Amino acid sequence: MKYENETLRERRDALPAHQFFIIHTELAEPTDDVRAALEPLVTQHLDWVRDLEESGILFAAGPLVSADEPHSGAGMIVVRGTSKAEAEALAATCPFHKAGVRKFTVRGWQINEGSLNVTLRISNKSMLLG
């Protein structure tokens, strides 16, 4: 790709371009009782997510919620990987997806900028992200 501004090209080339994949997950069928739809598989799902975390594949995961809106059953799982196909195959192994309770889409996400602050408090074995 050719850039008119050499400085811009140099700046873009210097970006780290860490490759991740976002698995966006939502209920396969809308329902007023999200809890009842998800509850039978929550333990299996949490085990699946923990296994991804322990293997180093998981970057972050959690429901898409806020204080001013009810939980819709949607969530986001961000994983490390080498291809979209690999991330799709991984997403298909989620207990919610295997059972047809949730459906998913996968998109690549290239991280170039940002920061993450982590505070580890050894004395009380706590961690704070902020």
PDB file of C-alpha atoms in Angstrom:
ATOM      1  CA  MET A   1       0.000   0.000   0.000  1.00  0.00           C
ATOM      2  CA  LYS A   2       1.425   3.370  -0.987  1.00  0.00           C
ATOM      3  CA  TYR A   3       1.082   6.372   1.323  1.00  0.00           C
ATOM      4  CA  GLU A   4       1.432   9.960   0.184  1.00  0.00           C
ATOM      5  CA  ASN A   5       3.030  10.924   3.461  1.00  0.00           C
ATOM      6  CA  GLU A   6       6.191   8.961   4.264  1.00  0.00           C
ATOM      7  CA  THR A   7       5.877   9.830   7.963  1.00  0.00           C
ATOM      8  CA  LEU A   8       2.383   8.326   8.052  1.00  0.00           C
ATOM      9  CA  ARG A   9       3.616   5.111   6.454  1.00  0.00           C
ATOM     10  CA  GLU A  10       6.464   4.870   8.932  1.00  0.00           C
ATOM     11  CA  ARG A  11       4.068   5.437  11.820  1.00  0.00           C
ATOM     12  CA  ARG A  12       1.650   2.761  10.580  1.00  0.00           C
ATOM     13  CA  ASP A  13       4.464   0.297  10.014  1.00  0.00           C
ATOM     14  CA  ALA A  14       5.611   0.830  13.601  1.00  0.00           C
ATOM     15  CA  LEU A  15       2.231  -0.149  15.111  1.00  0.00           C
ATOM     16  CA  PRO A  16       2.360  -3.494  16.921  1.00  0.00           C
ATOM     17  CA  ALA A  17      -0.688  -4.994  15.146  1.00  0.00           C
ATOM     18  CA  HIS A  18      -1.472  -7.662  17.753  1.00  0.00           C
ATOM     19  CA  GLN A  19      -4.049  -9.987  16.167  1.00  0.00           C
ATOM     20  CA  PHE A  20      -7.078 -11.055  18.189  1.00  0.00           C
ATOM     21  CA  PHE A  21     -10.534 -12.310  17.297  1.00  0.00           C
ATOM     22  CA  ILE A  22     -13.803 -11.121  18.796  1.00  0.00           C
ATOM     23  CA  ILE A  23     -16.472 -13.753  19.203  1.00  0.00           C
ATOM     24  CA  HIS A  24     -19.778 -11.905  19.550  1.00  0.00           C
ATOM     25  CA  THR A  25     -22.405 -14.207  20.989  1.00  0.00           C
ATOM     26  CA  GLU A  26     -26.143 -13.662  21.402  1.00  0.00           C
ATOM     27  CA  LEU A  27     -29.230 -15.715  22.110  1.00  0.00           C
ATOM     28  CA  ALA A  28     -30.293 -17.810  19.143  1.00  0.00           C
ATOM     29  CA  GLU A  29     -33.943 -17.034  19.955  1.00  0.00           C
ATOM     30  CA  PRO A  30     -35.037 -13.887  21.831  1.00  0.00           C
ATOM     31  CA  THR A  31     -36.679 -14.508  25.191  1.00  0.00           C
ATOM     32  CA  ASP A  32     -37.923 -12.503  28.132  1.00  0.00           C
ATOM     33  CA  ASP A  33     -36.322 -14.993  30.528  1.00  0.00           C
ATOM     34  CA  VAL A  34     -32.614 -14.820  29.653  1.00  0.00           C
ATOM     35  CA  ARG A  35     -31.612 -16.447  32.937  1.00  0.00           C
ATOM     36  CA  ALA A  36     -33.752 -19.530  32.290  1.00  0.00           C
ATOM     37  CA  ALA A  37     -32.347 -19.866  28.771  1.00  0.00           C
ATOM     38  CA  LEU A  38     -28.715 -19.762  29.892  1.00  0.00           C
ATOM     39  CA  GLU A  39     -28.762 -21.266  33.383  1.00  0.00           C
ATOM     40  CA  PRO A  40     -28.662 -24.985  32.419  1.00  0.00           C
ATOM     41  CA  LEU A  41     -25.321 -24.481  30.631  1.00  0.00           C
ATOM     42  CA  VAL A  42     -23.672 -21.722  32.679  1.00  0.00           C
ATOM     43  CA  THR A  43     -21.406 -24.056  34.671  1.00  0.00           C
ATOM     44  CA  GLN A  44     -20.183 -25.798  31.502  1.00  0.00           C
ATOM     45  CA  HIS A  45     -19.656 -22.428  29.812  1.00  0.00           C
ATOM     46  CA  LEU A  46     -17.647 -21.079  32.753  1.00  0.00           C
ATOM     47  CA  ASP A  47     -15.482 -24.222  32.713  1.00  0.00           C
ATOM     48  CA  TRP A  48     -14.926 -23.732  28.965  1.00  0.00           C
ATOM     49  CA  VAL A  49     -13.910 -20.081  29.453  1.00  0.00           C
ATOM     50  CA  ARG A  50     -11.608 -20.986  32.354  1.00  0.00           C
ATOM     51  CA  ASP A  51      -9.916 -23.634  30.194  1.00  0.00           C
ATOM     52  CA  LEU A  52      -9.340 -21.021  27.458  1.00  0.00           C
ATOM     53  CA  GLU A  53      -7.880 -18.664  30.039  1.00  0.00           C
ATOM     54  CA  GLU A  54      -5.569 -21.314  31.508  1.00  0.00           C
ATOM     55  CA  SER A  55      -4.356 -22.308  28.038  1.00  0.00           C
ATOM     56  CA  GLY A  56      -3.440 -18.692  27.196  1.00  0.00           C
ATOM     57  CA  ILE A  57      -5.980 -18.422  24.366  1.00  0.00           C
ATOM     58  CA  LEU A  58      -8.419 -16.108  26.155  1.00  0.00           C
ATOM     59  CA  PHE A  59      -7.708 -12.381  26.275  1.00  0.00           C
ATOM     60  CA  ALA A  60     -11.031 -11.284  27.806  1.00  0.00           C
ATOM     61  CA  ALA A  61     -14.655 -12.393  28.045  1.00  0.00           C
ATOM     62  CA  GLY A  62     -17.912 -11.344  29.613  1.00  0.00           C
ATOM     63  CA  PRO A  63     -21.537 -10.379  29.097  1.00  0.00           C
ATOM     64  CA  LEU A  64     -22.525  -7.226  27.240  1.00  0.00           C
ATOM     65  CA  VAL A  65     -24.367  -5.418  30.021  1.00  0.00           C
ATOM     66  CA  SER A  66     -24.685  -2.040  31.669  1.00  0.00           C
ATOM     67  CA  ALA A  67     -26.433  -0.714  34.751  1.00  0.00           C
ATOM     68  CA  ASP A  68     -29.182   0.910  32.671  1.00  0.00           C
ATOM     69  CA  GLU A  69     -30.213  -2.012  30.476  1.00  0.00           C
ATOM     70  CA  PRO A  70     -31.228  -5.612  31.163  1.00  0.00           C
ATOM     71  CA  HIS A  71     -28.949  -8.492  30.177  1.00  0.00           C
ATOM     72  CA  SER A  72     -29.939  -9.620  26.694  1.00  0.00           C
ATOM     73  CA  GLY A  73     -27.917 -12.819  26.812  1.00  0.00           C
ATOM     74  CA  ALA A  74     -25.250 -11.324  24.564  1.00  0.00           C
ATOM     75  CA  GLY A  75     -21.555 -11.533  25.320  1.00  0.00           C
ATOM     76  CA  MET A  76     -18.099 -11.059  23.882  1.00  0.00           C
ATOM     77  CA  ILE A  77     -15.134 -13.398  23.984  1.00  0.00           C
ATOM     78  CA  VAL A  78     -11.779 -12.093  22.748  1.00  0.00           C
ATOM     79  CA  VAL A  79      -9.239 -14.764  21.856  1.00  0.00           C
ATOM     80  CA  ARG A  80      -5.732 -14.975  20.515  1.00  0.00           C
ATOM     81  CA  GLY A  81      -5.399 -16.903  17.290  1.00  0.00           C
ATOM     82  CA  THR A  82      -3.845 -17.132  13.881  1.00  0.00           C
ATOM     83  CA  SER A  83      -6.967 -17.112  11.697  1.00  0.00           C
ATOM     84  CA  LYS A  84     -10.664 -16.373  11.640  1.00  0.00           C
ATOM     85  CA  ALA A  85     -11.348 -20.018  10.801  1.00  0.00           C
ATOM     86  CA  GLU A  86      -9.454 -21.098  13.922  1.00  0.00           C
ATOM     87  CA  ALA A  87     -11.494 -18.679  16.069  1.00  0.00           C
ATOM     88  CA  GLU A  88     -14.757 -19.890  14.503  1.00  0.00           C
ATOM     89  CA  ALA A  89     -13.847 -23.512  15.220  1.00  0.00           C
ATOM     90  CA  LEU A  90     -13.053 -22.572  18.805  1.00  0.00           C
ATOM     91  CA  ALA A  91     -16.321 -20.631  19.206  1.00  0.00           C
ATOM     92  CA  ALA A  92     -18.262 -23.654  17.975  1.00  0.00           C
ATOM     93  CA  THR A  93     -16.994 -25.611  21.000  1.00  0.00           C
ATOM     94  CA  CYS A  94     -18.685 -23.257  23.499  1.00  0.00           C
ATOM     95  CA  PRO A  95     -21.420 -25.208  25.324  1.00  0.00           C
ATOM     96  CA  PHE A  96     -24.005 -22.494  24.559  1.00  0.00           C
ATOM     97  CA  HIS A  97     -23.194 -22.659  20.849  1.00  0.00           C
ATOM     98  CA  LYS A  98     -23.042 -26.450  20.724  1.00  0.00           C
ATOM     99  CA  ALA A  99     -26.512 -26.639  22.309  1.00  0.00           C
ATOM    100  CA  GLY A 100     -27.945 -24.009  19.960  1.00  0.00           C
ATOM    101  CA  VAL A 101     -28.846 -21.639  22.803  1.00  0.00           C
ATOM    102  CA  ARG A 102     -26.566 -18.924  21.448  1.00  0.00           C
ATOM    103  CA  LYS A 103     -25.305 -18.072  17.978  1.00  0.00           C
ATOM    104  CA  PHE A 104     -22.022 -16.313  17.235  1.00  0.00           C
ATOM    105  CA  THR A 105     -20.102 -14.220  14.765  1.00  0.00           C
ATOM    106  CA  VAL A 106     -16.329 -13.790  14.624  1.00  0.00           C
ATOM    107  CA  ARG A 107     -14.401 -10.711  13.563  1.00  0.00           C
ATOM    108  CA  GLY A 108     -10.702 -10.028  13.531  1.00  0.00           C
ATOM    109  CA  TRP A 109      -9.429  -7.288  15.826  1.00  0.00           C
ATOM    110  CA  GLN A 110      -5.990  -5.799  15.424  1.00  0.00           C
ATOM    111  CA  ILE A 111      -4.848  -3.975  18.544  1.00  0.00           C
ATOM    112  CA  ASN A 112      -2.563  -1.068  17.786  1.00  0.00           C
ATOM    113  CA  GLU A 113      -3.067   1.316  20.685  1.00  0.00           C
ATOM    114  CA  GLY A 114      -4.311   1.399  24.258  1.00  0.00           C
ATOM    115  CA  SER A 115      -3.221   0.660  27.774  1.00  0.00           C
ATOM    116  CA  LEU A 116      -4.076  -1.695  30.592  1.00  0.00           C
ATOM    117  CA  ASN A 117      -3.389  -1.019  34.235  1.00  0.00           C
ATOM    118  CA  VAL A 118      -3.165  -3.918  36.654  1.00  0.00           C
ATOM    119  CA  THR A 119      -2.670  -3.599  40.409  1.00  0.00           C
ATOM    120  CA  LEU A 120      -1.679  -6.765  42.267  1.00  0.00           C
ATOM    121  CA  ARG A 121      -2.035  -6.580  46.027  1.00  0.00           C
ATOM    122  CA  ILE A 122       0.016  -9.431  47.381  1.00  0.00           C
ATOM    123  CA  SER A 123      -1.013  -9.105  51.028  1.00  0.00           C
ATOM    124  CA  ASN A 124      -4.706  -9.671  50.368  1.00  0.00           C
ATOM    125  CA  LYS A 125      -4.346 -11.647  47.129  1.00  0.00           C
ATOM    126  CA  SER A 126      -6.387  -9.178  45.097  1.00  0.00           C
ATOM    127  CA  MET A 127      -6.121  -7.744  41.628  1.00  0.00           C
ATOM    128  CA  LEU A 128      -7.591  -4.530  40.250  1.00  0.00           C
ATOM    129  CA  LEU A 129      -7.984  -3.736  36.554  1.00  0.00           C
ATOM    130  CA  GLY A 130      -8.390  -0.094  35.748  1.00  0.00           C
TER     131      GLY A 130
END
